DNA sequence: GGCATTCTCTGACCTTAGTCAACGATCTGT
DNA sequence: ACAGATCGTTGACTAAGGTCAGAGAATGCC
């Protein structure tokens, strides 16, 4: 084993503290007269309801087991399970009035326990704790984001591209619009709990040379900025480009996107002259990939 | 329910992230061919061994259940349980050679999982995560510290007082020594996992007035400083003094203890003239309690 | 239109984790 | 030396949580 890593040591120490002290937050689900597993499923269904499929994914449960838990919740009159009209193999679990009340109760218990935990802290320390946990939350979530390569038609890629376009439209003085959805190149979507949180596209740019690629649609969900998702996406795209035989990457961007520009600078991209007639682009970058 | 509290909201959000992602650290104990509970006990016993009593406290297990788990570990040749020579009611669990190897394996699994979790982060982000988790760890531990009032003879109070004395002896240019152990007044010991982490003493000071008390032996474990334990101790002592009928508190301290002095200032203590002949004291404070 | 796949449910089965009370051995204070 | 407390073990019992294979209904894909 290599020399002790301070990050894993801290993480593991925190894990111990956590399971001993905050872990009790789960136990707030006890004492409701229902077993923990049942409460967890009820809580996960939430006041709006959820698809059985999603519950299974989110909670990591066996299909048979979950089915039984749902039957029990239905029997207790807390949840109604009915087929999804859009795909009648699927089923949706929707809380009844009583179910929503039980959910509220779980919510209140959890909140109470959290309060009791932080009660001994002064306001200043509470702020520090909030800060620290929010940072840790963002980084841990960012670290467990899932990157996958998809065609331009992928629904997650489309959804992310739409958000990208909407954001540029908001930020650019004269708005932003595209002719139609992307059809060219390959996209990389980063998802967390199924939600797209970052996007990046790579296309061949034969007009600029035989082994040149171009990056497009680089976008990170606003709530996820500052966690290094952008540079991770960039590294992933560069590795992808290298395996596709590209030796140089181009990209263009707008002067208002200062965070992105700083990231490109940090990642070793150099500013070059205009190489296309994109009316929204003001800055142009290039990077040589050392294959 | 009052307006949403950002601390509990962050804590609860983090709790979700945590159970879904880091929580898997526990699951690293699975896949060893042993059930989770057994592995947890084995891990807690550690390479040095542990008293059965302590295991029960640390893991919060039922005596009967733990007894059976230990029997199973003994049967598997991983642990030897033998009576504690010092008190033959107690028993000690000591790992065998195979047990130490199994413990190493658990350790390695946990480390591997922690590494995999932080692997996607850059060095900079890893530093930020380490920082954030260390802060959160300290604050959460500080929040769950247990304060209790004890007589001067209490072993935890004695242990903390000894550390206090040793530290002053190290920090004062001409050292520090006492005639004998404290016998007067009431102590408040803060413990975490059974370890004393902070100390404070309160005595009547009739020589200074009928309703005057004096604080003594204020000490916070060096690793626990900056988490507000000192001011929490102070508040506890003040409340205690108020119920004892004191309306004014005195304390003395040495100029080298700058953190403590800053804390007294913050807590509303005012500097006064020397009120005793303590040769180690250079600064003197007083605070009126509003009862 | 037919075949493979997806989604959920059901039955059969099992381990794990835990509780509770009774009991014997041992220690502590007086 | 003895009453009372502490420590751990044992027997009897239970709920919780989970696995696995098979089946039926619905859908997607060519």
Coordinates of C-alpha atoms (C1' of nucleotides) in Angstrom, one line a residue:
Chain A
X1 CA 0.0 0.0 0.0
X2 CA 1.4 3.4 -0.9
X3 CA 1.9 6.2 1.6
X4 CA -1.2 7.2 3.4
X5 CA -3.5 9.4 1.4
X6 CA -4.9 12.3 3.4
X7 CA -8.1 12.4 1.4
X8 CA -9.0 8.7 1.9
X9 CA -7.9 8.9 5.5
X10 CA -10.2 11.9 6.1
X11 CA -13.0 10.3 4.1
X12 CA -12.8 7.1 6.1
X13 CA -12.5 8.9 9.4
X14 CA -15.5 11.0 8.5
X15 CA -17.3 7.8 7.5
X16 CA -16.9 6.5 11.0
X17 CA -18.1 9.7 12.6
X18 CA -20.9 9.8 10.2
X19 CA -22.3 6.3 10.6
X20 CA -22.1 6.8 14.4
X21 CA -23.8 10.2 14.6
X22 CA -25.5 11.4 11.5
X23 CA -26.4 7.9 10.4
X24 CA -29.0 8.1 13.1
X25 CA -31.0 10.3 10.6
X26 CA -32.1 7.1 9.0
X27 CA -33.2 5.8 12.4
X28 CA -35.6 8.6 12.6
X29 CA -37.6 6.5 10.3
X30 CA -37.9 3.9 13.0
X31 CA -40.5 4.4 15.7
X32 CA -43.2 4.9 13.2
X33 CA -44.5 1.4 13.7
X34 CA -43.3 0.5 10.3
X35 CA -40.0 -1.3 9.6
X36 CA -37.2 0.8 8.2
X37 CA -37.3 -0.6 4.7
X38 CA -40.9 0.1 4.3
X39 CA -40.4 3.7 5.5
X40 CA -37.5 4.2 3.2
X41 CA -39.6 3.2 0.2
X42 CA -42.5 5.4 1.3
X43 CA -40.1 8.3 1.7
X44 CA -38.6 7.7 -1.7
X45 CA -42.0 7.6 -3.3
X46 CA -42.5 11.1 -2.0
X47 CA -45.6 13.2 -2.1
X48 CA -45.7 13.2 -5.9
X49 CA -45.4 9.5 -6.5
X50 CA -42.7 7.6 -8.4
X51 CA -42.3 4.9 -11.0
X52 CA -41.5 1.5 -9.5
X53 CA -38.6 1.2 -11.9
X54 CA -37.0 4.4 -10.5
X55 CA -37.6 3.3 -6.9
X56 CA -35.7 0.2 -7.7
X57 CA -32.8 2.1 -9.2
X58 CA -32.6 4.7 -6.5
X59 CA -32.9 2.3 -3.6
X60 CA -31.0 -0.5 -5.2
X61 CA -33.6 -3.1 -4.3
X62 CA -34.5 -6.5 -5.7
X63 CA -37.6 -6.4 -7.9
X64 CA -39.3 -9.1 -5.9
X65 CA -38.6 -7.5 -2.6
X66 CA -39.8 -4.0 -3.7
X67 CA -42.9 -5.6 -5.1
X68 CA -43.7 -7.0 -1.7
X69 CA -42.9 -3.8 0.1
X70 CA -45.3 -1.9 -2.2
X71 CA -48.0 -4.5 -1.7
X72 CA -47.6 -3.9 2.0
X73 CA -47.8 -0.2 1.6
X74 CA -50.9 -0.6 -0.5
X75 CA -52.4 -3.0 2.0
X76 CA -51.8 -0.3 4.7
X77 CA -53.7 2.2 2.5
X78 CA -50.6 4.5 2.1
X79 CA -49.9 4.0 -1.6
X80 CA -51.8 3.1 -4.7
X81 CA -49.9 1.3 -7.4
X82 CA -51.3 1.6 -10.9
X83 CA -50.0 1.0 -14.4
X84 CA -48.2 3.8 -16.2
X85 CA -50.5 4.9 -19.1
X86 CA -47.5 5.6 -21.2
X87 CA -46.1 2.1 -20.9
X88 CA -48.4 -0.4 -19.4
X89 CA -45.6 -2.8 -18.3
X90 CA -44.4 -0.1 -15.9
X91 CA -46.3 0.8 -12.7
X92 CA -46.5 4.0 -10.8
X93 CA -46.7 4.2 -7.0
X94 CA -48.7 7.2 -5.9
X95 CA -49.3 8.1 -2.2
X96 CA -52.8 8.3 -0.9
X97 CA -53.9 11.0 1.4
X98 CA -52.8 8.9 4.4
X99 CA -49.6 8.2 2.5
X100 CA -48.8 11.8 2.1
X101 CA -49.5 12.4 5.8
X102 CA -47.1 9.5 6.7
X103 CA -44.5 11.0 4.3
X104 CA -44.9 14.4 6.1
X105 CA -44.3 12.6 9.4
X106 CA -41.1 11.1 8.1
X107 CA -40.0 14.4 6.8
X108 CA -40.7 16.0 10.2
X109 CA -38.9 13.3 12.1
X110 CA -35.8 13.7 9.9
X111 CA -35.9 17.5 10.3
X112 CA -36.2 17.2 14.0
X113 CA -33.3 14.9 14.3
X114 CA -31.1 17.1 12.1
X115 CA -32.0 20.0 14.3
X116 CA -31.2 18.2 17.5
X117 CA -27.8 17.3 16.0
X118 CA -26.8 20.9 15.2
X119 CA -28.5 22.4 18.2
X120 CA -25.4 22.5 20.4
X121 CA -23.5 24.5 17.8
X122 CA -23.3 28.3 17.7
X123 CA -24.6 30.1 14.7
X124 CA -21.1 30.6 13.5
X125 CA -20.3 27.0 13.7
X126 CA -23.5 26.1 12.1
X127 CA -22.5 28.3 9.1
X128 CA -19.2 26.6 8.9
X129 CA -20.8 23.2 9.0
X130 CA -23.3 24.2 6.3
X131 CA -20.4 25.4 4.1
X132 CA -18.4 22.3 4.7
X133 CA -21.2 19.9 4.0
X134 CA -22.4 21.8 0.9
X135 CA -18.8 21.6 -0.5
X136 CA -18.4 18.0 0.4
X137 CA -21.9 17.3 -1.1
X138 CA -21.0 18.9 -4.4
X139 CA -17.6 17.3 -4.7
X140 CA -18.9 13.8 -3.7
X141 CA -21.7 14.1 -6.2
X142 CA -19.4 15.4 -8.8
X143 CA -17.0 12.5 -8.2
X144 CA -19.8 10.0 -8.7
X145 CA -21.2 11.5 -11.8
X146 CA -21.5 9.1 -14.6
X147 CA -20.0 10.0 -18.1
X148 CA -21.2 8.2 -21.1
X149 CA -20.8 8.6 -24.9
X150 CA -24.1 8.9 -26.8
X151 CA -25.3 9.8 -30.2
X152 CA -26.8 13.2 -30.8
X153 CA -30.2 11.7 -30.6
X154 CA -29.9 10.5 -27.1
X155 CA -32.7 12.0 -24.9
X156 CA -30.4 13.0 -22.1
X157 CA -28.0 14.7 -24.6
X158 CA -31.0 16.5 -26.2
X159 CA -32.3 17.6 -22.8
X160 CA -28.8 18.9 -21.8
X161 CA -28.4 20.6 -25.2
X162 CA -31.8 22.4 -24.7
X163 CA -30.7 23.7 -21.3
X164 CA -27.4 24.8 -22.9
X165 CA -29.2 26.7 -25.6
X166 CA -31.7 28.2 -23.1
X167 CA -28.8 29.5 -21.0
X168 CA -26.9 31.0 -23.9
X169 CA -30.1 32.6 -25.0
X170 CA -30.5 34.2 -21.6
X171 CA -26.8 35.3 -21.3
X172 CA -26.1 36.6 -24.8
X173 CA -27.2 40.2 -25.3
X174 CA -28.8 39.4 -28.6
X175 CA -30.0 35.9 -27.6
X176 CA -29.1 32.6 -29.1
X177 CA -30.8 30.2 -31.5
X178 CA -30.0 27.2 -33.5
X179 CA -31.5 25.9 -36.8
X180 CA -32.4 22.5 -35.4
X181 CA -31.2 19.8 -33.1
X182 CA -27.7 18.5 -33.4
X183 CA -27.3 15.5 -35.7
X184 CA -23.5 15.4 -36.1
X185 CA -20.7 14.0 -34.0
X186 CA -20.7 12.3 -30.6
X187 CA -21.8 13.6 -27.3
X188 CA -20.7 12.9 -23.8
X189 CA -23.4 13.3 -21.2
X190 CA -22.7 13.4 -17.5
X191 CA -25.6 12.3 -15.4
X192 CA -26.3 12.2 -11.7
X193 CA -29.4 10.3 -10.5
X194 CA -30.5 10.2 -14.1
X195 CA -30.4 14.0 -14.5
X196 CA -28.0 15.4 -17.1
X197 CA -25.5 17.7 -15.3
X198 CA -22.9 18.3 -18.0
X199 CA -22.6 18.0 -21.7
X200 CA -19.8 18.0 -24.3
X201 CA -19.8 17.3 -28.0
X202 CA -17.0 16.3 -30.4
X203 CA -17.1 16.4 -34.2
X204 CA -14.6 15.8 -36.9
X205 CA -13.5 19.0 -38.4
X206 CA -12.1 17.9 -41.8
X207 CA -12.3 21.4 -43.2
X208 CA -9.5 22.4 -40.8
X209 CA -7.3 19.4 -41.4
X210 CA -7.4 15.6 -41.6
X211 CA -6.7 15.0 -37.9
X212 CA -8.6 17.9 -36.4
X213 CA -11.6 17.7 -34.2
X214 CA -13.9 20.4 -32.7
X215 CA -15.5 20.6 -29.3
X216 CA -19.0 21.9 -29.1
X217 CA -21.9 22.4 -26.6
X218 CA -19.7 22.4 -23.5
X219 CA -22.1 22.9 -20.7
X220 CA -22.2 22.3 -17.0
X221 CA -25.4 22.6 -14.9
X222 CA -25.3 25.9 -13.0
X223 CA -25.6 24.2 -9.6
X224 CA -22.7 21.9 -10.4
X225 CA -20.2 24.5 -11.3
X226 CA -17.0 24.7 -9.3
X227 CA -16.7 21.0 -8.8
X228 CA -14.4 20.3 -11.7
X229 CA -17.0 18.7 -13.9
X230 CA -16.0 20.9 -16.8
X231 CA -12.4 19.9 -16.8
X232 CA -13.3 16.3 -16.3
X233 CA -15.6 16.5 -19.3
X234 CA -12.8 18.2 -21.2
X235 CA -10.3 15.4 -20.3
X236 CA -12.8 12.8 -21.4
X237 CA -13.4 14.5 -24.7
X238 CA -9.7 14.8 -25.3
X239 CA -9.1 11.2 -24.6
X240 CA -12.0 10.3 -26.9
X241 CA -10.6 12.5 -29.6
X242 CA -7.2 10.9 -29.3
X243 CA -8.6 7.4 -29.8
X244 CA -10.5 8.8 -32.9
X245 CA -7.1 9.8 -34.3
X246 CA -7.4 13.6 -33.8
X247 CA -4.1 15.4 -33.0
X248 CA -5.6 18.9 -32.6
X249 CA -8.8 20.2 -31.1
X250 CA -10.5 23.5 -31.9
X251 CA -13.3 25.2 -30.2
X252 CA -15.0 28.6 -30.2
X253 CA -16.8 30.5 -27.5
X254 CA -18.4 33.8 -26.6
X255 CA -16.7 36.4 -24.5
X256 CA -19.5 36.4 -21.9
X257 CA -18.7 32.8 -20.9
X258 CA -15.9 33.8 -18.6
X259 CA -15.8 30.6 -16.5
X260 CA -15.5 28.5 -19.6
X261 CA -12.7 30.7 -21.0
X262 CA -10.8 30.4 -17.7
X263 CA -11.2 26.6 -17.9
X264 CA -9.9 26.4 -21.4
X265 CA -6.9 28.5 -20.5
X266 CA -6.2 26.3 -17.5
X267 CA -6.5 23.2 -19.6
X268 CA -3.8 24.3 -22.0
X269 CA -5.9 25.7 -24.9
X270 CA -4.3 28.6 -26.8
X271 CA -6.2 31.5 -28.4
X272 CA -6.1 31.5 -32.2
X273 CA -7.7 33.5 -35.0
X274 CA -11.3 33.0 -36.1
X275 CA -11.6 29.7 -37.9
X276 CA -15.3 29.7 -38.8
X277 CA -18.2 32.1 -39.4
X278 CA -20.2 31.3 -36.2
X279 CA -21.9 34.6 -35.5
X280 CA -22.1 33.9 -31.8
X281 CA -18.4 33.1 -31.4
X282 CA -15.8 35.7 -30.4
X283 CA -13.0 33.7 -29.1
X284 CA -11.2 30.7 -30.7
X285 CA -9.0 28.1 -29.1
X286 CA -6.8 25.3 -30.2
X287 CA -4.9 22.6 -28.3
X288 CA -2.4 20.0 -29.6
X289 CA -3.1 16.6 -28.2
X290 CA 0.1 14.7 -27.4
X291 CA -1.0 11.3 -28.4
Chain B
X1 CA -42.5 24.4 11.2
X2 CA -40.4 27.6 11.1
X3 CA -38.8 28.8 7.9
X4 CA -36.4 26.4 6.3
X5 CA -33.1 26.1 8.1
X6 CA -30.2 26.1 5.7
X7 CA -28.1 24.0 8.1
X8 CA -30.6 21.1 8.5
X9 CA -31.5 21.3 4.8
X10 CA -27.8 21.0 3.8
X11 CA -27.3 18.3 6.4
X12 CA -30.2 16.3 5.2
X13 CA -29.3 16.7 1.6
X14 CA -25.8 15.6 2.4
X15 CA -27.3 12.7 4.2
X16 CA -29.0 11.5 1.0
X17 CA -25.8 11.9 -1.1
X18 CA -23.9 10.2 1.6
X19 CA -26.0 7.1 2.0
X20 CA -26.2 6.7 -1.7
X21 CA -22.5 7.1 -2.5
X22 CA -20.1 7.0 0.5
X23 CA -22.4 4.7 2.4
X24 CA -21.1 2.0 0.2
X25 CA -17.9 2.2 2.3
X26 CA -19.7 -0.1 4.7
X27 CA -20.6 -2.4 1.9
X28 CA -16.9 -2.9 1.3
X29 CA -17.2 -5.2 4.3
X30 CA -19.5 -7.4 2.2
X31 CA -18.2 -9.8 -0.2
X32 CA -15.8 -11.2 2.3
X33 CA -18.0 -14.3 2.7
X34 CA -18.9 -13.0 6.2
X35 CA -22.1 -11.1 7.0
X36 CA -21.8 -7.4 7.6
X37 CA -22.4 -7.6 11.3
X38 CA -19.6 -10.1 11.9
X39 CA -17.2 -8.0 9.8
X40 CA -18.0 -4.9 11.7
X41 CA -17.2 -6.5 15.0
X42 CA -14.0 -8.0 13.6
X43 CA -13.0 -4.6 12.3
X44 CA -13.8 -2.9 15.6
X45 CA -11.7 -5.4 17.5
X46 CA -8.8 -4.3 15.4
X47 CA -5.3 -5.7 15.3
X48 CA -4.7 -5.1 19.0
X49 CA -7.9 -6.6 20.4
X50 CA -10.5 -5.0 22.5
X51 CA -12.6 -5.5 25.6
X52 CA -16.0 -7.0 25.0
X53 CA -17.6 -4.2 27.0
X54 CA -16.0 -1.6 24.8
X55 CA -17.2 -3.3 21.7
X56 CA -20.7 -3.3 23.0
X57 CA -20.5 0.4 23.7
X58 CA -18.9 1.4 20.5
X59 CA -21.1 -0.6 18.2
X60 CA -24.3 -0.3 20.3
X61 CA -25.0 -4.0 20.3
X62 CA -27.1 -6.2 22.5
X63 CA -25.0 -8.2 24.9
X64 CA -26.5 -11.5 23.8
X65 CA -26.1 -10.7 20.2
X66 CA -22.4 -9.7 20.5
X67 CA -21.7 -12.7 22.5
X68 CA -22.9 -14.9 19.7
X69 CA -21.0 -12.9 17.1
X70 CA -17.9 -13.4 19.1
X71 CA -18.6 -17.1 19.4
X72 CA -18.9 -17.3 15.6
X73 CA -15.6 -15.4 15.2
X74 CA -13.9 -17.7 17.6
X75 CA -15.4 -20.7 15.8
X76 CA -14.0 -19.4 12.5
X77 CA -10.6 -19.1 14.2
X78 CA -10.3 -15.4 13.8
X79 CA -10.6 -14.3 17.4
X80 CA -9.7 -15.6 20.8
X81 CA -11.8 -14.5 23.7
X82 CA -10.3 -14.7 27.1
X83 CA -10.9 -13.3 30.5
X84 CA -9.4 -9.9 31.4
X85 CA -6.7 -10.6 34.1
X86 CA -7.5 -7.3 35.8
X87 CA -11.2 -8.1 36.2
X88 CA -12.2 -11.6 35.5
X89 CA -15.8 -10.8 34.8
X90 CA -14.7 -8.9 31.8
X91 CA -13.5 -10.6 28.6
X92 CA -11.0 -9.5 26.0
X93 CA -11.3 -10.3 22.3
X94 CA -7.9 -10.7 20.6
X95 CA -7.5 -11.4 17.0
X96 CA -5.5 -14.5 15.9
X97 CA -3.0 -14.4 13.1
X98 CA -5.9 -15.2 10.7
X99 CA -8.0 -12.6 12.3
X100 CA -5.4 -9.9 11.8
X101 CA -5.1 -10.9 8.2
X102 CA -8.9 -10.7 7.8
X103 CA -8.8 -7.3 9.5
X104 CA -6.1 -6.1 7.0
X105 CA -8.3 -7.3 4.2
X106 CA -11.2 -5.2 5.5
X107 CA -8.9 -2.2 5.9
X108 CA -7.7 -2.6 2.3
X109 CA -11.2 -3.0 1.0
X110 CA -12.3 0.2 2.7
X111 CA -9.2 2.1 1.5
X112 CA -9.8 0.8 -2.1
X113 CA -13.3 2.0 -2.1
X114 CA -12.4 5.4 -0.7
X115 CA -9.8 5.7 -3.4
X116 CA -12.2 4.8 -6.2
X117 CA -14.6 7.4 -4.9
X118 CA -12.1 10.3 -5.0
X119 CA -10.3 9.1 -8.1
X120 CA -12.2 11.2 -10.6
X121 CA -11.4 14.4 -8.7
X122 CA -8.4 16.6 -9.4
X123 CA -5.8 17.1 -6.8
X124 CA -7.2 20.6 -6.1
X125 CA -10.7 19.2 -5.6
X126 CA -9.4 16.4 -3.4
X127 CA -7.8 19.0 -1.2
X128 CA -11.1 20.9 -1.0
X129 CA -12.9 17.7 -0.2
X130 CA -10.4 16.8 2.5
X131 CA -10.7 20.2 4.0
X132 CA -14.5 20.2 4.0
X133 CA -14.8 16.7 5.4
X134 CA -12.3 17.4 8.2
X135 CA -14.2 20.5 9.1
X136 CA -17.5 18.7 9.0
X137 CA -16.0 15.8 11.0
X138 CA -14.7 18.1 13.8
X139 CA -18.0 20.0 14.0
X140 CA -20.2 17.0 14.0
X141 CA -18.1 15.4 16.6
X142 CA -18.1 18.6 18.7
X143 CA -21.9 18.8 18.3
X144 CA -22.3 15.3 19.7
X145 CA -19.9 15.7 22.6
X146 CA -21.4 14.8 25.9
X147 CA -21.1 17.2 28.9
X148 CA -21.6 15.9 32.4
X149 CA -21.1 17.3 35.9
X150 CA -18.8 15.2 38.0
X151 CA -17.0 15.5 41.3
X152 CA -13.3 16.2 41.3
X153 CA -12.6 12.6 42.0
X154 CA -14.1 11.4 38.7
X155 CA -11.6 9.4 36.6
X156 CA -12.4 11.3 33.4
X157 CA -12.1 14.6 35.2
X158 CA -8.7 13.5 36.7
X159 CA -7.5 12.4 33.3
X160 CA -8.4 15.7 31.7
X161 CA -7.0 17.7 34.5
X162 CA -3.7 15.8 34.1
X163 CA -3.6 16.7 30.4
X164 CA -4.4 20.3 31.3
X165 CA -1.5 20.4 33.8
X166 CA 0.9 18.7 31.4
X167 CA 0.0 21.2 28.7
X168 CA 0.5 24.2 30.9
X169 CA 3.8 22.8 32.1
X170 CA 4.9 22.6 28.5
X171 CA 3.7 26.1 27.5
X172 CA 4.7 28.1 30.5
X173 CA 8.3 29.4 30.4
X174 CA 8.9 28.2 34.0
X175 CA 6.6 25.2 33.9
X176 CA 3.5 24.5 35.9
X177 CA 2.9 22.3 38.9
X178 CA 0.1 21.8 41.5
X179 CA 0.4 20.6 45.1
X180 CA -2.0 17.7 44.5
X181 CA -5.2 16.7 42.7
X182 CA -8.2 18.9 42.9
X183 CA -10.6 18.2 45.7
X184 CA -12.8 21.2 45.6
X185 CA -15.8 22.3 43.5
X186 CA -17.6 20.6 40.7
X187 CA -16.2 19.7 37.3
X188 CA -17.8 19.4 33.9
X189 CA -16.2 16.9 31.6
X190 CA -16.9 16.7 27.9
X191 CA -16.4 13.3 26.5
X192 CA -16.5 11.8 23.0
X193 CA -16.4 8.1 22.6
X194 CA -15.5 7.9 26.3
X195 CA -12.4 10.1 25.8
X196 CA -12.3 13.4 27.7
X197 CA -12.0 16.2 25.2
X198 CA -12.7 19.3 27.4
X199 CA -12.8 20.2 31.0
X200 CA -14.1 23.0 33.2
X201 CA -14.3 23.5 36.9
X202 CA -16.5 25.7 39.1
X203 CA -15.9 26.5 42.8
X204 CA -17.5 28.8 45.3
X205 CA -15.4 31.9 45.9
X206 CA -16.7 33.1 49.2
X207 CA -13.6 35.1 49.9
X208 CA -14.7 37.4 47.0
X209 CA -18.3 37.7 48.0
X210 CA -21.3 35.6 49.0
X211 CA -22.6 35.0 45.5
X212 CA -19.3 34.8 43.6
X213 CA -18.0 31.7 41.8
X214 CA -14.7 31.0 40.1
X215 CA -13.9 29.1 37.0
X216 CA -10.8 26.9 36.9
X217 CA -9.1 24.3 34.8
X218 CA -10.6 25.4 31.5
X219 CA -9.2 23.1 28.9
X220 CA -10.0 21.8 25.4
X221 CA -8.2 18.9 23.8
X222 CA -5.8 20.4 21.3
X223 CA -7.3 18.4 18.4
X224 CA -10.7 19.7 19.3
X225 CA -10.0 23.4 19.3
X226 CA -11.8 25.7 16.9
X227 CA -15.0 23.8 17.2
X228 CA -16.6 25.9 19.9
X229 CA -16.2 23.4 22.6
X230 CA -14.7 26.0 24.9
X231 CA -17.6 28.4 24.6
X232 CA -20.0 25.6 25.0
X233 CA -18.3 24.6 28.2
X234 CA -18.3 28.2 29.3
X235 CA -22.0 28.5 28.8
X236 CA -22.6 25.3 30.6
X237 CA -20.6 26.4 33.6
X238 CA -22.3 29.8 33.6
X239 CA -25.7 28.1 33.7
X240 CA -24.5 25.8 36.4
X241 CA -23.2 28.8 38.4
X242 CA -26.5 30.6 38.0
X243 CA -28.5 27.6 39.4
X244 CA -26.0 27.5 42.3
X245 CA -26.9 31.1 43.1
X246 CA -23.8 32.8 41.8
X247 CA -24.3 36.3 40.3
X248 CA -20.7 36.9 39.3
X249 CA -17.9 34.7 38.0
X250 CA -14.2 35.2 38.3
X251 CA -11.3 33.5 36.5
X252 CA -7.6 33.9 36.1
X253 CA -5.3 32.9 33.3
X254 CA -1.8 33.2 31.9
X255 CA -0.9 35.6 29.1
X256 CA 0.4 32.8 26.9
X257 CA -3.0 31.2 26.6
X258 CA -4.1 33.5 23.8
X259 CA -6.9 31.4 22.4
X260 CA -8.5 31.2 25.9
X261 CA -8.2 34.9 26.4
X262 CA -9.9 35.6 23.1
X263 CA -12.7 33.3 24.1
X264 CA -13.2 35.0 27.4
X265 CA -13.3 38.4 25.7
X266 CA -15.9 37.1 23.2
X267 CA -18.0 35.6 26.0
X268 CA -18.3 38.9 27.7
X269 CA -15.7 38.6 30.4
X270 CA -14.1 41.9 31.5
X271 CA -10.5 42.3 32.6
X272 CA -10.1 43.2 36.3
X273 CA -7.3 43.6 38.8
X274 CA -5.5 40.7 40.4
X275 CA -7.8 39.1 42.9
X276 CA -5.6 36.2 44.2
X277 CA -2.0 35.3 44.6
X278 CA -1.8 32.5 42.0
X279 CA 1.8 32.8 40.8
X280 CA 0.9 31.5 37.3
X281 CA -1.9 34.0 36.7
X282 CA -1.3 37.2 34.9
X283 CA -4.7 38.2 33.7
X284 CA -8.0 38.3 35.7
X285 CA -11.5 38.3 34.4
X286 CA -15.0 38.8 35.8
X287 CA -18.5 38.5 34.3
X288 CA -21.8 39.4 35.9
X289 CA -24.4 36.7 35.3
X290 CA -27.8 38.1 34.4
X291 CA -29.9 35.6 36.4
Chain C
dG1 C1' -46.3 -10.5 -37.5
dG2 C1' -43.2 -12.7 -34.7
dC3 C1' -39.3 -12.8 -31.6
dA4 C1' -36.6 -10.9 -28.1
dT5 C1' -36.8 -7.8 -24.4
dT6 C1' -38.6 -5.3 -20.5
dC7 C1' -41.3 -4.9 -16.4
dT8 C1' -43.5 -6.6 -12.6
dC9 C1' -45.4 -10.1 -9.6
dT10 C1' -45.5 -14.5 -7.0
dG11 C1' -44.0 -18.5 -4.5
dA12 C1' -40.4 -20.7 -2.1
dC13 C1' -36.7 -20.2 0.5
dC14 C1' -32.9 -18.4 3.5
dT15 C1' -29.8 -15.6 6.4
dT16 C1' -29.1 -11.9 9.3
dA17 C1' -29.9 -9.2 13.0
dG18 C1' -31.9 -8.6 16.9
dT19 C1' -34.7 -9.0 21.6
dC20 C1' -35.6 -10.7 26.2
dA21 C1' -35.1 -13.1 30.4
dA22 C1' -32.7 -16.2 33.3
dC23 C1' -28.3 -17.5 35.1
dG24 C1' -23.6 -18.1 36.9
dA25 C1' -19.2 -15.9 37.8
dT26 C1' -17.0 -12.2 39.7
dC27 C1' -16.1 -7.8 41.8
dT28 C1' -17.1 -3.7 45.2
dG29 C1' -18.2 -1.4 49.3
dT30 C1' -19.1 -1.9 54.0
Chain D
dA1 C1' -18.2 -12.0 54.8
dC2 C1' -22.1 -10.7 52.5
dA3 C1' -25.5 -7.8 49.8
dG4 C1' -25.8 -5.7 45.6
dA5 C1' -24.0 -4.6 41.3
dT6 C1' -21.6 -5.8 36.9
dC7 C1' -20.3 -8.7 33.1
dG8 C1' -20.9 -12.0 29.9
dT9 C1' -23.3 -16.4 28.2
dT10 C1' -27.2 -19.2 26.9
dG11 C1' -31.8 -20.6 25.3
dA12 C1' -35.9 -19.4 23.0
dC13 C1' -37.9 -16.7 19.9
dT14 C1' -39.0 -13.1 16.0
dA15 C1' -39.0 -9.7 12.5
dA16 C1' -36.7 -7.9 8.8
dG17 C1' -34.5 -8.1 4.7
dG18 C1' -33.3 -10.4 0.9
dT19 C1' -32.4 -14.0 -3.2
dC20 C1' -33.8 -16.6 -7.1
dA21 C1' -36.5 -18.7 -10.7
dG22 C1' -40.5 -18.8 -13.2
dA23 C1' -44.5 -16.7 -15.4
dG24 C1' -47.5 -13.4 -17.7
dA25 C1' -48.3 -9.0 -19.8
dA26 C1' -46.7 -5.3 -22.7
dT27 C1' -43.5 -3.3 -25.8
dG28 C1' -39.8 -2.6 -29.4
dC29 C1' -37.6 -4.0 -33.4
dC30 C1' -36.9 -5.7 -37.7

